[in-house]
PDB file of C-alpha atoms in Angstrom:
ATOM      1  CA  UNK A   1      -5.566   4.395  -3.193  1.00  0.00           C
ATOM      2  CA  UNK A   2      -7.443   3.923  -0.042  1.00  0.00           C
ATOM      3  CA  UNK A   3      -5.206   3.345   2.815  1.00  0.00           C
ATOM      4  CA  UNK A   4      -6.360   2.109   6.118  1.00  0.00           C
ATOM      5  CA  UNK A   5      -5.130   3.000   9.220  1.00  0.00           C
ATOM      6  CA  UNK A   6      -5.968   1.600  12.562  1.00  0.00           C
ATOM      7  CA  UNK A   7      -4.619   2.622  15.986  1.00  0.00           C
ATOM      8  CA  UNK A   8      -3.452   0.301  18.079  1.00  0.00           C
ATOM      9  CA  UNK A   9      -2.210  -2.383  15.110  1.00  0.00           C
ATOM     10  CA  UNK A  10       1.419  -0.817  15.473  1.00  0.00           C
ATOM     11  CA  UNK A  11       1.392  -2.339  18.875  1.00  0.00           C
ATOM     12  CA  UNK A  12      -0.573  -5.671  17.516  1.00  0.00           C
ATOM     13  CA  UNK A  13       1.194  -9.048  18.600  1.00  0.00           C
ATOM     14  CA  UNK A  14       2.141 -11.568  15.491  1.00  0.00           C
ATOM     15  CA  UNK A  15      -0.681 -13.848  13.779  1.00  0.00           C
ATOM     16  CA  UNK A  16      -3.103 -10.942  14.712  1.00  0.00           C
ATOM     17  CA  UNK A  17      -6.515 -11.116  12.651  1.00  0.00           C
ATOM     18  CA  UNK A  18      -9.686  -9.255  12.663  1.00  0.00           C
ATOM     19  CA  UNK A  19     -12.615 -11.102  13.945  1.00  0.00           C
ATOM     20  CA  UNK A  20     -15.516 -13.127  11.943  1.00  0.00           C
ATOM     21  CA  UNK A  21     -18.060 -10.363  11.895  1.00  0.00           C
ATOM     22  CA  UNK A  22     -16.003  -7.368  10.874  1.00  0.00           C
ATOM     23  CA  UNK A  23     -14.331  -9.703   8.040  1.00  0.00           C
ATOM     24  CA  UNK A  24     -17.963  -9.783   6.613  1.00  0.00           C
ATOM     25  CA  UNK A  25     -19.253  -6.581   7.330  1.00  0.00           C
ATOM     26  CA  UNK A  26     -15.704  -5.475   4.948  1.00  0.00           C
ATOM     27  CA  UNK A  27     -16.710  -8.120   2.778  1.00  0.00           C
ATOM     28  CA  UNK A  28     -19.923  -6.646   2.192  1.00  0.00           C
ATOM     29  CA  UNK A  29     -18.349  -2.988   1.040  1.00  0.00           C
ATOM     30  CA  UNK A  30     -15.912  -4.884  -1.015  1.00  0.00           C
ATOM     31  CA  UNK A  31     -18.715  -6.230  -2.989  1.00  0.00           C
ATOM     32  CA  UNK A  32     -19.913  -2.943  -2.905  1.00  0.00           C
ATOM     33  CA  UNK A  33     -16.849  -1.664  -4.315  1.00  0.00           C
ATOM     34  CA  UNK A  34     -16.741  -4.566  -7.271  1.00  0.00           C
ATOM     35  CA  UNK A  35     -20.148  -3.929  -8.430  1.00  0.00           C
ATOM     36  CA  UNK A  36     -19.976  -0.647  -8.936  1.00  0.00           C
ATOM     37  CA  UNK A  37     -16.613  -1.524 -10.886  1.00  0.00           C
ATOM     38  CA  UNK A  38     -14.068   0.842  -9.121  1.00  0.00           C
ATOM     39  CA  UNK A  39     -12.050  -2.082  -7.613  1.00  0.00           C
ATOM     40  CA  UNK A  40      -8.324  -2.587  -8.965  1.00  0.00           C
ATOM     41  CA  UNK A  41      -7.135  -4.354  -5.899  1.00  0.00           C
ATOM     42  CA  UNK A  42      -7.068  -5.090  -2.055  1.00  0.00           C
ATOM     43  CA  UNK A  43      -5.230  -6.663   0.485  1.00  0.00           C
ATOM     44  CA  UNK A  44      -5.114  -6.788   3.823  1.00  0.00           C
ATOM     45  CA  UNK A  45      -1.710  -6.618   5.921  1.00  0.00           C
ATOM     46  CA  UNK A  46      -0.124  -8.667   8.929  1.00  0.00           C
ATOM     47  CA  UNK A  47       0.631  -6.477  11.991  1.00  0.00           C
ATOM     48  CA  UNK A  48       3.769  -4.311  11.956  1.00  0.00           C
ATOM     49  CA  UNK A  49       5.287  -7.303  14.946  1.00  0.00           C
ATOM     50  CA  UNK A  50       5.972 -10.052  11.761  1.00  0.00           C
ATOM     51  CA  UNK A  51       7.481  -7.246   9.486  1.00  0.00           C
ATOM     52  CA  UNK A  52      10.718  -5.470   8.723  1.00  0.00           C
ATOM     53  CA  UNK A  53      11.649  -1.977   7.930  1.00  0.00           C
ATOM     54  CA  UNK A  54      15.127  -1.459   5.866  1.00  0.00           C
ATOM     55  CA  UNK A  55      16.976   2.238   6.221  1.00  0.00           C
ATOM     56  CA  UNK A  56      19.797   3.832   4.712  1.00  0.00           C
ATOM     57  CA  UNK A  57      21.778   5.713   7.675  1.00  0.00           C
ATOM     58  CA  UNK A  58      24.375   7.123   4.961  1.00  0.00           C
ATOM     59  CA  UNK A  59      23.304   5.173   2.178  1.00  0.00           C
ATOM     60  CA  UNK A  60      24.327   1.940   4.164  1.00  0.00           C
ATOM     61  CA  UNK A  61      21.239  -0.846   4.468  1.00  0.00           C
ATOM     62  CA  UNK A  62      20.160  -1.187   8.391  1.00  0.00           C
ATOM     63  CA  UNK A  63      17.463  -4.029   9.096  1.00  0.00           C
ATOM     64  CA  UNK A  64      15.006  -3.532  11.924  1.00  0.00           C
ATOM     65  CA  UNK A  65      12.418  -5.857  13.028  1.00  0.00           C
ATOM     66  CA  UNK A  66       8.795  -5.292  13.685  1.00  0.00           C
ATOM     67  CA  UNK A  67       7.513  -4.444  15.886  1.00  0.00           C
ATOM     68  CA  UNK A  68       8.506  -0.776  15.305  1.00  0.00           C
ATOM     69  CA  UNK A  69       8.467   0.933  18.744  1.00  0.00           C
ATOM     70  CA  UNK A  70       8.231   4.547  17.338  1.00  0.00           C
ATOM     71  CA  UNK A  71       5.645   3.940  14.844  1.00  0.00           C
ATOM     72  CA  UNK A  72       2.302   5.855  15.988  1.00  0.00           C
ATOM     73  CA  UNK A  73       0.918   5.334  12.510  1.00  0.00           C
ATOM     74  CA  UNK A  74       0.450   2.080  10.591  1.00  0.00           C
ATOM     75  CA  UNK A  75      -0.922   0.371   7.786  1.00  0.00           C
ATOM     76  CA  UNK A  76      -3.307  -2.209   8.326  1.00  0.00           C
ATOM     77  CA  UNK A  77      -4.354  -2.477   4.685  1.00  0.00           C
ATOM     78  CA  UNK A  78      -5.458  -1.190   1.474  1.00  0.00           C
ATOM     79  CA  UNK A  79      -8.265  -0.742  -1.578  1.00  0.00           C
ATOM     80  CA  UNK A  80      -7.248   0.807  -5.128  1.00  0.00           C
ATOM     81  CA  UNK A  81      -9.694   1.930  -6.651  1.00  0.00           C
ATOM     82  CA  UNK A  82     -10.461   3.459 -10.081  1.00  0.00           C
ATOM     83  CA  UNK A  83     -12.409   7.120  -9.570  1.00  0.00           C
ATOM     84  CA  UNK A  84     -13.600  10.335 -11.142  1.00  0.00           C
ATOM     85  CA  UNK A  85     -12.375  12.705  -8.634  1.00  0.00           C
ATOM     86  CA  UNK A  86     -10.807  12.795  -5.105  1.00  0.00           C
ATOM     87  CA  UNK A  87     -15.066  13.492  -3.874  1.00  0.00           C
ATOM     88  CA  UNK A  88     -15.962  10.567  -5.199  1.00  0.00           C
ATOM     89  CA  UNK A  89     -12.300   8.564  -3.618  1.00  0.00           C
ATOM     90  CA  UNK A  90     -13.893  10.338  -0.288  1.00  0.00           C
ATOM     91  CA  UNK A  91     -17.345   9.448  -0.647  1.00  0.00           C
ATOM     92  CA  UNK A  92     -16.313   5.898  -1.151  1.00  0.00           C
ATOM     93  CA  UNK A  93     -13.635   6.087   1.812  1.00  0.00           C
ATOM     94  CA  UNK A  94     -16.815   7.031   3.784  1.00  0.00           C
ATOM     95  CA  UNK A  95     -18.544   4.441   3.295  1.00  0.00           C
ATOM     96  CA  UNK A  96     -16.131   2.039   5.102  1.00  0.00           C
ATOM     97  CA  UNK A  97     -17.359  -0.250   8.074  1.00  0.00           C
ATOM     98  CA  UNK A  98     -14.458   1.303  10.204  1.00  0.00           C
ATOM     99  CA  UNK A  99     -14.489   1.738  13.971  1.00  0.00           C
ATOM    100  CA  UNK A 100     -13.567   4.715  15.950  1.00  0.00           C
ATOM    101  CA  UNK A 101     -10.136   3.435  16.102  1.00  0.00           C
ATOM    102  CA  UNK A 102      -9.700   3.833  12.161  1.00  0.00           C
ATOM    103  CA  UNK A 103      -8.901   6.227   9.452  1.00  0.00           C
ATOM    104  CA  UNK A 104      -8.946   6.157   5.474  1.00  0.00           C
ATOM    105  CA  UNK A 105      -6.145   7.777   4.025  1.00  0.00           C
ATOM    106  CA  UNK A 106      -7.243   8.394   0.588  1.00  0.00           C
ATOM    107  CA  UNK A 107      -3.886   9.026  -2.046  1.00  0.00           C
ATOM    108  CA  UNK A 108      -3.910   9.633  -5.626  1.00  0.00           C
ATOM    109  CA  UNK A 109      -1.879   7.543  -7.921  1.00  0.00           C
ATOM    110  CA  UNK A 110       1.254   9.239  -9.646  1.00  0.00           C
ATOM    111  CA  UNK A 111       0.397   8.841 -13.591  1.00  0.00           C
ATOM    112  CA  UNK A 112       3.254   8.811 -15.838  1.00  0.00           C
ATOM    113  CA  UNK A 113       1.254  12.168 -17.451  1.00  0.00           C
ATOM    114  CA  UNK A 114       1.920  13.827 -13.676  1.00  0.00           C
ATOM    115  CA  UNK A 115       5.409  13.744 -15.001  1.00  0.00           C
ATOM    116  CA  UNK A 116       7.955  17.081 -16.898  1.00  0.00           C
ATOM    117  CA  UNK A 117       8.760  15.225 -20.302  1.00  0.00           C
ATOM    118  CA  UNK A 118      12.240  14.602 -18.974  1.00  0.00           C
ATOM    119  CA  UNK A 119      11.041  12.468 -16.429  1.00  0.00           C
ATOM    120  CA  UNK A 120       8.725  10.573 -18.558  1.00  0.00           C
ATOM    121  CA  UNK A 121      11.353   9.820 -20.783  1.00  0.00           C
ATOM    122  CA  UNK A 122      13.233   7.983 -18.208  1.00  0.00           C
ATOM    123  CA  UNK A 123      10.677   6.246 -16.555  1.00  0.00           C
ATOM    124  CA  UNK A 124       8.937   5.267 -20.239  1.00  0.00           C
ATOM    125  CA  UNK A 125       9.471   1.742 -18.576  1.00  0.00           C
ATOM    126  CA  UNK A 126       7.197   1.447 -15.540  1.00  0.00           C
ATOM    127  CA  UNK A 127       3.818   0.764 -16.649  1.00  0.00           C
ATOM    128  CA  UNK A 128       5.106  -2.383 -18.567  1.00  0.00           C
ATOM    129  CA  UNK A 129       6.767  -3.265 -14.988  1.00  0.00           C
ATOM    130  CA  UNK A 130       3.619  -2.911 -13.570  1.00  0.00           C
ATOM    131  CA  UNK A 131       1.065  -5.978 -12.752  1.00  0.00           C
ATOM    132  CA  UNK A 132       3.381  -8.241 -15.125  1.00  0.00           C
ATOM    133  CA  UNK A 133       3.227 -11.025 -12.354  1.00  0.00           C
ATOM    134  CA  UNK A 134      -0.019 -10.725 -11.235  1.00  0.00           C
TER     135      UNK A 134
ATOM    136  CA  UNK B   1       4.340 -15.331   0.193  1.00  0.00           C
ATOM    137  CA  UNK B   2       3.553 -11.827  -0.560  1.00  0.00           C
ATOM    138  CA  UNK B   3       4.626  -8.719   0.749  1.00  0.00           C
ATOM    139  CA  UNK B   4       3.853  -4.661   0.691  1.00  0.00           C
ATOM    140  CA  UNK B   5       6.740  -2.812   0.269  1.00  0.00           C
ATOM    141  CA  UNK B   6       6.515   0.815   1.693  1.00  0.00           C
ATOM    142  CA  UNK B   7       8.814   3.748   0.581  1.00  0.00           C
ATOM    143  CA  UNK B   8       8.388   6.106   3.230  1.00  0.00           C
ATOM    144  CA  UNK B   9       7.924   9.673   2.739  1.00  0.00           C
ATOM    145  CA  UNK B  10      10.379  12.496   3.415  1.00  0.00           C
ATOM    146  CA  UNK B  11      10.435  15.717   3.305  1.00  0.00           C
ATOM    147  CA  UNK B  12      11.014  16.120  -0.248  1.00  0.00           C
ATOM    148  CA  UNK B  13       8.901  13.658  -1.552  1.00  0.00           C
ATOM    149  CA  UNK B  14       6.055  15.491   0.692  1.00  0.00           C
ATOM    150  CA  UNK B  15       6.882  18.768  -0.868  1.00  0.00           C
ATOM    151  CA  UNK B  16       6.396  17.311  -4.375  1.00  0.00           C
ATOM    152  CA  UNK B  17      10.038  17.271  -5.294  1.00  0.00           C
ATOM    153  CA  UNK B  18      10.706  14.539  -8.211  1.00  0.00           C
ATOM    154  CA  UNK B  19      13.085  12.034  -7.893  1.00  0.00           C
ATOM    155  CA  UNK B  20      15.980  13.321 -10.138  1.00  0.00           C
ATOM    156  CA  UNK B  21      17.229  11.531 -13.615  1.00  0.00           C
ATOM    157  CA  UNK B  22      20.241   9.298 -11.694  1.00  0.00           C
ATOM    158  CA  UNK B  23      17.267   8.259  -8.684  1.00  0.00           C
ATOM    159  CA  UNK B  24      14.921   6.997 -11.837  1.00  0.00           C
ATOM    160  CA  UNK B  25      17.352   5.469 -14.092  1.00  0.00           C
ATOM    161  CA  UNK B  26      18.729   3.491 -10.932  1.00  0.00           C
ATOM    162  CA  UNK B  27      15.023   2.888  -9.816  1.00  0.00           C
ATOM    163  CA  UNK B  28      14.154   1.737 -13.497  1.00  0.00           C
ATOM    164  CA  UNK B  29      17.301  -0.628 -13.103  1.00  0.00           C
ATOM    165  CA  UNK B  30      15.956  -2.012  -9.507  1.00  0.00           C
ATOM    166  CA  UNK B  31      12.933  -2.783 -10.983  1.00  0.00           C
ATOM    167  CA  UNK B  32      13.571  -4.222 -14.029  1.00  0.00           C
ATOM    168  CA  UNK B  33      15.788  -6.778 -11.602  1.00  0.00           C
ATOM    169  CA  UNK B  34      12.635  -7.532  -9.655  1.00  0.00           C
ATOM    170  CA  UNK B  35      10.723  -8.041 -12.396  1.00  0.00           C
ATOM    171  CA  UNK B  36      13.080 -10.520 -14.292  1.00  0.00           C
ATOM    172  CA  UNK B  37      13.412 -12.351 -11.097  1.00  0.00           C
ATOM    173  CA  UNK B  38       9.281 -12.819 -11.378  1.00  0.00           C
ATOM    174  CA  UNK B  39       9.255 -10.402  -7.698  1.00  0.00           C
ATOM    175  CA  UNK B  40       7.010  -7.653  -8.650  1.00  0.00           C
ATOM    176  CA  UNK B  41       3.519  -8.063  -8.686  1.00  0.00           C
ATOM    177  CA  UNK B  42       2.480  -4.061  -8.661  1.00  0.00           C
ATOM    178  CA  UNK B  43       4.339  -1.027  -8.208  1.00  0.00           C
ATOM    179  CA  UNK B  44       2.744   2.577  -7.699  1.00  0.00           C
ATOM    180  CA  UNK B  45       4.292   5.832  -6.456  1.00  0.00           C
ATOM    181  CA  UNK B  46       1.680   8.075  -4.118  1.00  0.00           C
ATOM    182  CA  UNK B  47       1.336  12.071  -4.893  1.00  0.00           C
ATOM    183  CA  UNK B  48       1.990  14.240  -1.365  1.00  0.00           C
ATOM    184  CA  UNK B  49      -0.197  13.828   1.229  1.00  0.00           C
ATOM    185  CA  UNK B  50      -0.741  17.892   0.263  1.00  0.00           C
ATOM    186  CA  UNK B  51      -3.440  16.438  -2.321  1.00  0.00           C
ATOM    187  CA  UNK B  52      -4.929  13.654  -0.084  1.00  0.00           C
ATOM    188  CA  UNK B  53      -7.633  13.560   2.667  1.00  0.00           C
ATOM    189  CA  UNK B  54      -8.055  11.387   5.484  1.00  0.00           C
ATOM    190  CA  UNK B  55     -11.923  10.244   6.844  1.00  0.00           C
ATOM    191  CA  UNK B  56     -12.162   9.444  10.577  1.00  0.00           C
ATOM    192  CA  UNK B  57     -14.749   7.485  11.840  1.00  0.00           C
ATOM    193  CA  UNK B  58     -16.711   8.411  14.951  1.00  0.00           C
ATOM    194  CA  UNK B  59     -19.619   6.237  15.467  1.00  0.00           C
ATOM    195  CA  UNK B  60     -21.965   6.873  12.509  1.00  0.00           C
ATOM    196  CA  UNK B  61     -20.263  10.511  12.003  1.00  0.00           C
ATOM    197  CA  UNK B  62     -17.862  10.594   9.358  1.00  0.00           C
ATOM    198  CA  UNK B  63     -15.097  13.217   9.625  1.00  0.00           C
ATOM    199  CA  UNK B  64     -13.087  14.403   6.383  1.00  0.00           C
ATOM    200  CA  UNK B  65      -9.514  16.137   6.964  1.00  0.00           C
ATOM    201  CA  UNK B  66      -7.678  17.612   3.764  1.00  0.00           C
ATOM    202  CA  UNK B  67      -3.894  17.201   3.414  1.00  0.00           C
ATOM    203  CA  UNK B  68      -0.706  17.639   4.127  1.00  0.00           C
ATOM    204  CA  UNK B  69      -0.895  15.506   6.754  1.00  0.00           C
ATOM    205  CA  UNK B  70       1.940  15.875   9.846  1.00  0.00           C
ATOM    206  CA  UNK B  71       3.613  12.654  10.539  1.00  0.00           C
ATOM    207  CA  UNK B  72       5.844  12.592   7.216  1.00  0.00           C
ATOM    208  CA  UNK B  73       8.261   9.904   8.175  1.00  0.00           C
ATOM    209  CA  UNK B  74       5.110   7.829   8.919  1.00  0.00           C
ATOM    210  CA  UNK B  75       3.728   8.208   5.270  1.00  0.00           C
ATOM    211  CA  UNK B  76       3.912   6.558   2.450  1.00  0.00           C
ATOM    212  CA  UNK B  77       5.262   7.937  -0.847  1.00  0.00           C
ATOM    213  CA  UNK B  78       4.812   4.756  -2.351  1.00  0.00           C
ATOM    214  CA  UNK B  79       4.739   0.925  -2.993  1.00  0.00           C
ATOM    215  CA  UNK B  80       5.286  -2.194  -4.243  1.00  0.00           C
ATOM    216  CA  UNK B  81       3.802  -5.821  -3.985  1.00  0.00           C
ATOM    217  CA  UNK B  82       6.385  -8.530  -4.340  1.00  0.00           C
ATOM    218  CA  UNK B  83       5.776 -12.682  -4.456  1.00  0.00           C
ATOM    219  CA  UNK B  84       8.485 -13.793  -2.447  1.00  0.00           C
ATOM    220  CA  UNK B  85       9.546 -17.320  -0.478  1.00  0.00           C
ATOM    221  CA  UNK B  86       9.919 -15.431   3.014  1.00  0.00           C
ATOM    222  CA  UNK B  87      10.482 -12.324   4.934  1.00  0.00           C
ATOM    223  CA  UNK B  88      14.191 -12.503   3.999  1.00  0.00           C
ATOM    224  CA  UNK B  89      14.063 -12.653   0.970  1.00  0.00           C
ATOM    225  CA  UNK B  90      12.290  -9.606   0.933  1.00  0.00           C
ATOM    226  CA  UNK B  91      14.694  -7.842   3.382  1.00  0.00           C
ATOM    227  CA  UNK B  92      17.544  -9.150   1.435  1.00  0.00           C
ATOM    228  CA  UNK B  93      15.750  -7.579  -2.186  1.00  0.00           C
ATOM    229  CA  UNK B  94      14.954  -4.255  -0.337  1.00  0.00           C
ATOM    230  CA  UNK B  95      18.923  -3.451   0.699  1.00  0.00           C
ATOM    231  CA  UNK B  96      19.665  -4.031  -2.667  1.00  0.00           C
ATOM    232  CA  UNK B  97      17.157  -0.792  -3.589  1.00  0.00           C
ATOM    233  CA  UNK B  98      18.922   2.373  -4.277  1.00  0.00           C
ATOM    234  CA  UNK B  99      17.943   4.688  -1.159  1.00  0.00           C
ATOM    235  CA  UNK B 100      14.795   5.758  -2.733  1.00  0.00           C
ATOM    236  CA  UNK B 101      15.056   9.298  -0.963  1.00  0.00           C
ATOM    237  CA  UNK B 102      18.661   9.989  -1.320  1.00  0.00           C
ATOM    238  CA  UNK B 103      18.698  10.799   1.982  1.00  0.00           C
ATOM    239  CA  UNK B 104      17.284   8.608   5.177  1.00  0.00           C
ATOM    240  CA  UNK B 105      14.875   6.876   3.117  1.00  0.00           C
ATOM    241  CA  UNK B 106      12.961   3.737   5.008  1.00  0.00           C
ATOM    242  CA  UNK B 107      11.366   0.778   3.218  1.00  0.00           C
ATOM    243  CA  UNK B 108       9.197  -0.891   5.575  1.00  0.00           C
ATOM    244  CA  UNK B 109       8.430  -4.957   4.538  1.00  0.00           C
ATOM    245  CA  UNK B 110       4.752  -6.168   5.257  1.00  0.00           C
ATOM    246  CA  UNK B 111       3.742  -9.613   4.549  1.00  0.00           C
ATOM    247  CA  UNK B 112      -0.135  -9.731   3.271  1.00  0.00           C
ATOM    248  CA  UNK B 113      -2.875 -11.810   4.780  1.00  0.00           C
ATOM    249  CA  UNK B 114      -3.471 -14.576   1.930  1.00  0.00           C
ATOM    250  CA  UNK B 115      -6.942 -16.396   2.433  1.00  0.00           C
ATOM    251  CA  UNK B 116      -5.602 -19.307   4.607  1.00  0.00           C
ATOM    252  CA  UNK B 117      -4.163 -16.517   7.191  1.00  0.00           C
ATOM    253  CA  UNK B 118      -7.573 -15.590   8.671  1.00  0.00           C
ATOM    254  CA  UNK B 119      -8.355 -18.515  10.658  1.00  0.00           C
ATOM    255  CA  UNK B 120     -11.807 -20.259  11.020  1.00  0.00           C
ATOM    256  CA  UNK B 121     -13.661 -16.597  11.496  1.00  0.00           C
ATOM    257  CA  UNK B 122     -13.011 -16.663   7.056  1.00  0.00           C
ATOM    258  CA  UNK B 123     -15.841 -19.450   6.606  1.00  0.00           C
ATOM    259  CA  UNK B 124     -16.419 -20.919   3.440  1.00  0.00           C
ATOM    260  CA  UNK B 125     -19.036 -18.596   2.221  1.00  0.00           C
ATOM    261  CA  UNK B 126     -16.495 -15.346   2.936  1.00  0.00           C
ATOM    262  CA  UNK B 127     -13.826 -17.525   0.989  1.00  0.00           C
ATOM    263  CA  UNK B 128     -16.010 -18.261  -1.552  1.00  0.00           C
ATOM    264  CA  UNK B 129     -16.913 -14.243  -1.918  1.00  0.00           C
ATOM    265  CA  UNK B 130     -13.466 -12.980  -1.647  1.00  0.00           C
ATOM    266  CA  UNK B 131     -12.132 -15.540  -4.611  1.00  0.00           C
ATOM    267  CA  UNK B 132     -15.274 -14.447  -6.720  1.00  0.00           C
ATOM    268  CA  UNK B 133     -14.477 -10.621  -6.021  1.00  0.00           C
ATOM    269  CA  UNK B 134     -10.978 -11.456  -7.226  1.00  0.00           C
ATOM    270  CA  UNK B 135     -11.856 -12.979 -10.210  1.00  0.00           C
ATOM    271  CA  UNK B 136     -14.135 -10.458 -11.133  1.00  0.00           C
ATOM    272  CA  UNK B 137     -11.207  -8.014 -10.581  1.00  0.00           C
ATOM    273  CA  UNK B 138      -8.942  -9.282 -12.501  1.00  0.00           C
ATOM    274  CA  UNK B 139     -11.018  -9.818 -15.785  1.00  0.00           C
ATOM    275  CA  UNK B 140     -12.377  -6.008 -15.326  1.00  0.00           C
ATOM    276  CA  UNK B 141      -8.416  -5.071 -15.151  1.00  0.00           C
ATOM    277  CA  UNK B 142      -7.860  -6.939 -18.259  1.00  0.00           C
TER     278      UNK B 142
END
């Protein structure tokens, strides 16, 4: 998973979006990304301001709105992607049309097989949870 | 409408501990909820930021920084996508989660641009691209 992270969108007022020329200079990796058939998925994300974060101060549900005051680090969107090794996740996350204010978090994917067999056992579930809606 | 749903890291989940048997068999109960109720698109859990890298971007230099990365609370340990009507429904689905961490766990509720978000900067063409490229996705998935 390639996580994008761009300072500045934690302060980023609602209905917030990315201007003409950067949407196709992205759109232009993403193809990049397609044809050479590593792309699961991709979305981009609203600023922080029209969101919600939910905690558990002992185990009790609190609801904050965006925007978050003490956040210094945000997500402004993400790619999955389907690679060899965590070079090649790199080499891709490289490749990005990002600006100065931006950094690619790259984050492997927790496989059921990353599990101890007890753990696998329980969660034997999960992959048929996964993408059933989609 | 549909939204990210981040579990945010803690100190444990950075370390690499596992979620014990009780966390995963009340997980495996939240989800199949979700899933019966036609929420959950996608769900993924992230390994510590101990095996991940981060590239920064400099002008044309490209900078690559290896893992663990400081800001824990700020990470994410993992995800889901939901389809949901609005922002409280989604609020009102993630108190219902068990406290992922066990501890001060934070779930943090994004909504996703859809195509019609963008404004008139996503021209035809760019639409035209982007539901092509998701096409293609989804019959490469399948």
């Amino acid at each position: 998973m390639m996580l994008m992270i761009p300072k500045g969108y934690e302060k980023a007022t609602p209905g917030t979006s990315p201007d003409a020329a950067a949407v196709a200079r992205m759109m232009k990796y993403n193809e990049s990304l397609q044809k050479a058939g590593v792309l699961l998925a991709l979305d981009g994300l609203h600023p922080p301001s029209m969101g919600a974060r939910v905690s558990f101060p002992g185990g009790k549900p609190k609801v904050t709105d965006g925007p978050f005051t003490e956040a210094k680090e945000v997500l402004g969107g993400y790619w999955m992607i389907q690679v060899g090794s965590k070079e090649e996740a790199i080499q891709w996350a490289s490749r990005v049309p990002a600006s100065e204010n931006e950094v690619i978090e790259v984050r492997q994917v927790q496989e059921l097989s990353d599990f101890p067999p007890e753990v696998q056992k329980v969660a034997a579930g999960f992959p048929d949870m996964q993408r059933r809606g989609s | 409408m549909r939204v990210m749903v981040l579990v945010k890291a803690d100190k444990k989940s950075e370390a690499g501990v596992l979620p014990d048997e009780k966390l995963l068999t009340e997980m495996g109960k939240f989800n199949e909820e979700l899933v019966k109720a036609g929420i959950m698109l996608e769900g993924e859990g992230l390994h510590p930021s101990s095996k991940s890298a981060r590239v920064r971007f400099s002008g044309d230099k490209r900078t690559v920084i290896d893992g663990p990365f400081a800001e824990t609370k700020e990470l994410v340990a993992g995800y889901w996508i939901w389809k949901v009507k609005s922002l409280q429904e989604a609020i009102d689905w993630a108190k219902r989660c068990p406290n992922p961490t066990g501890a001060e766990g934070e779930i943090e509720i994004r909504p996703i641009f859809e195509v019609g978000d963008l404004g008139e900067g996503f021209t035809p063409e760019l639409k035209e691209q982007e539901q092509r490229l998701r096409a293609q996705i989804e019959a490469q998935r399948s």
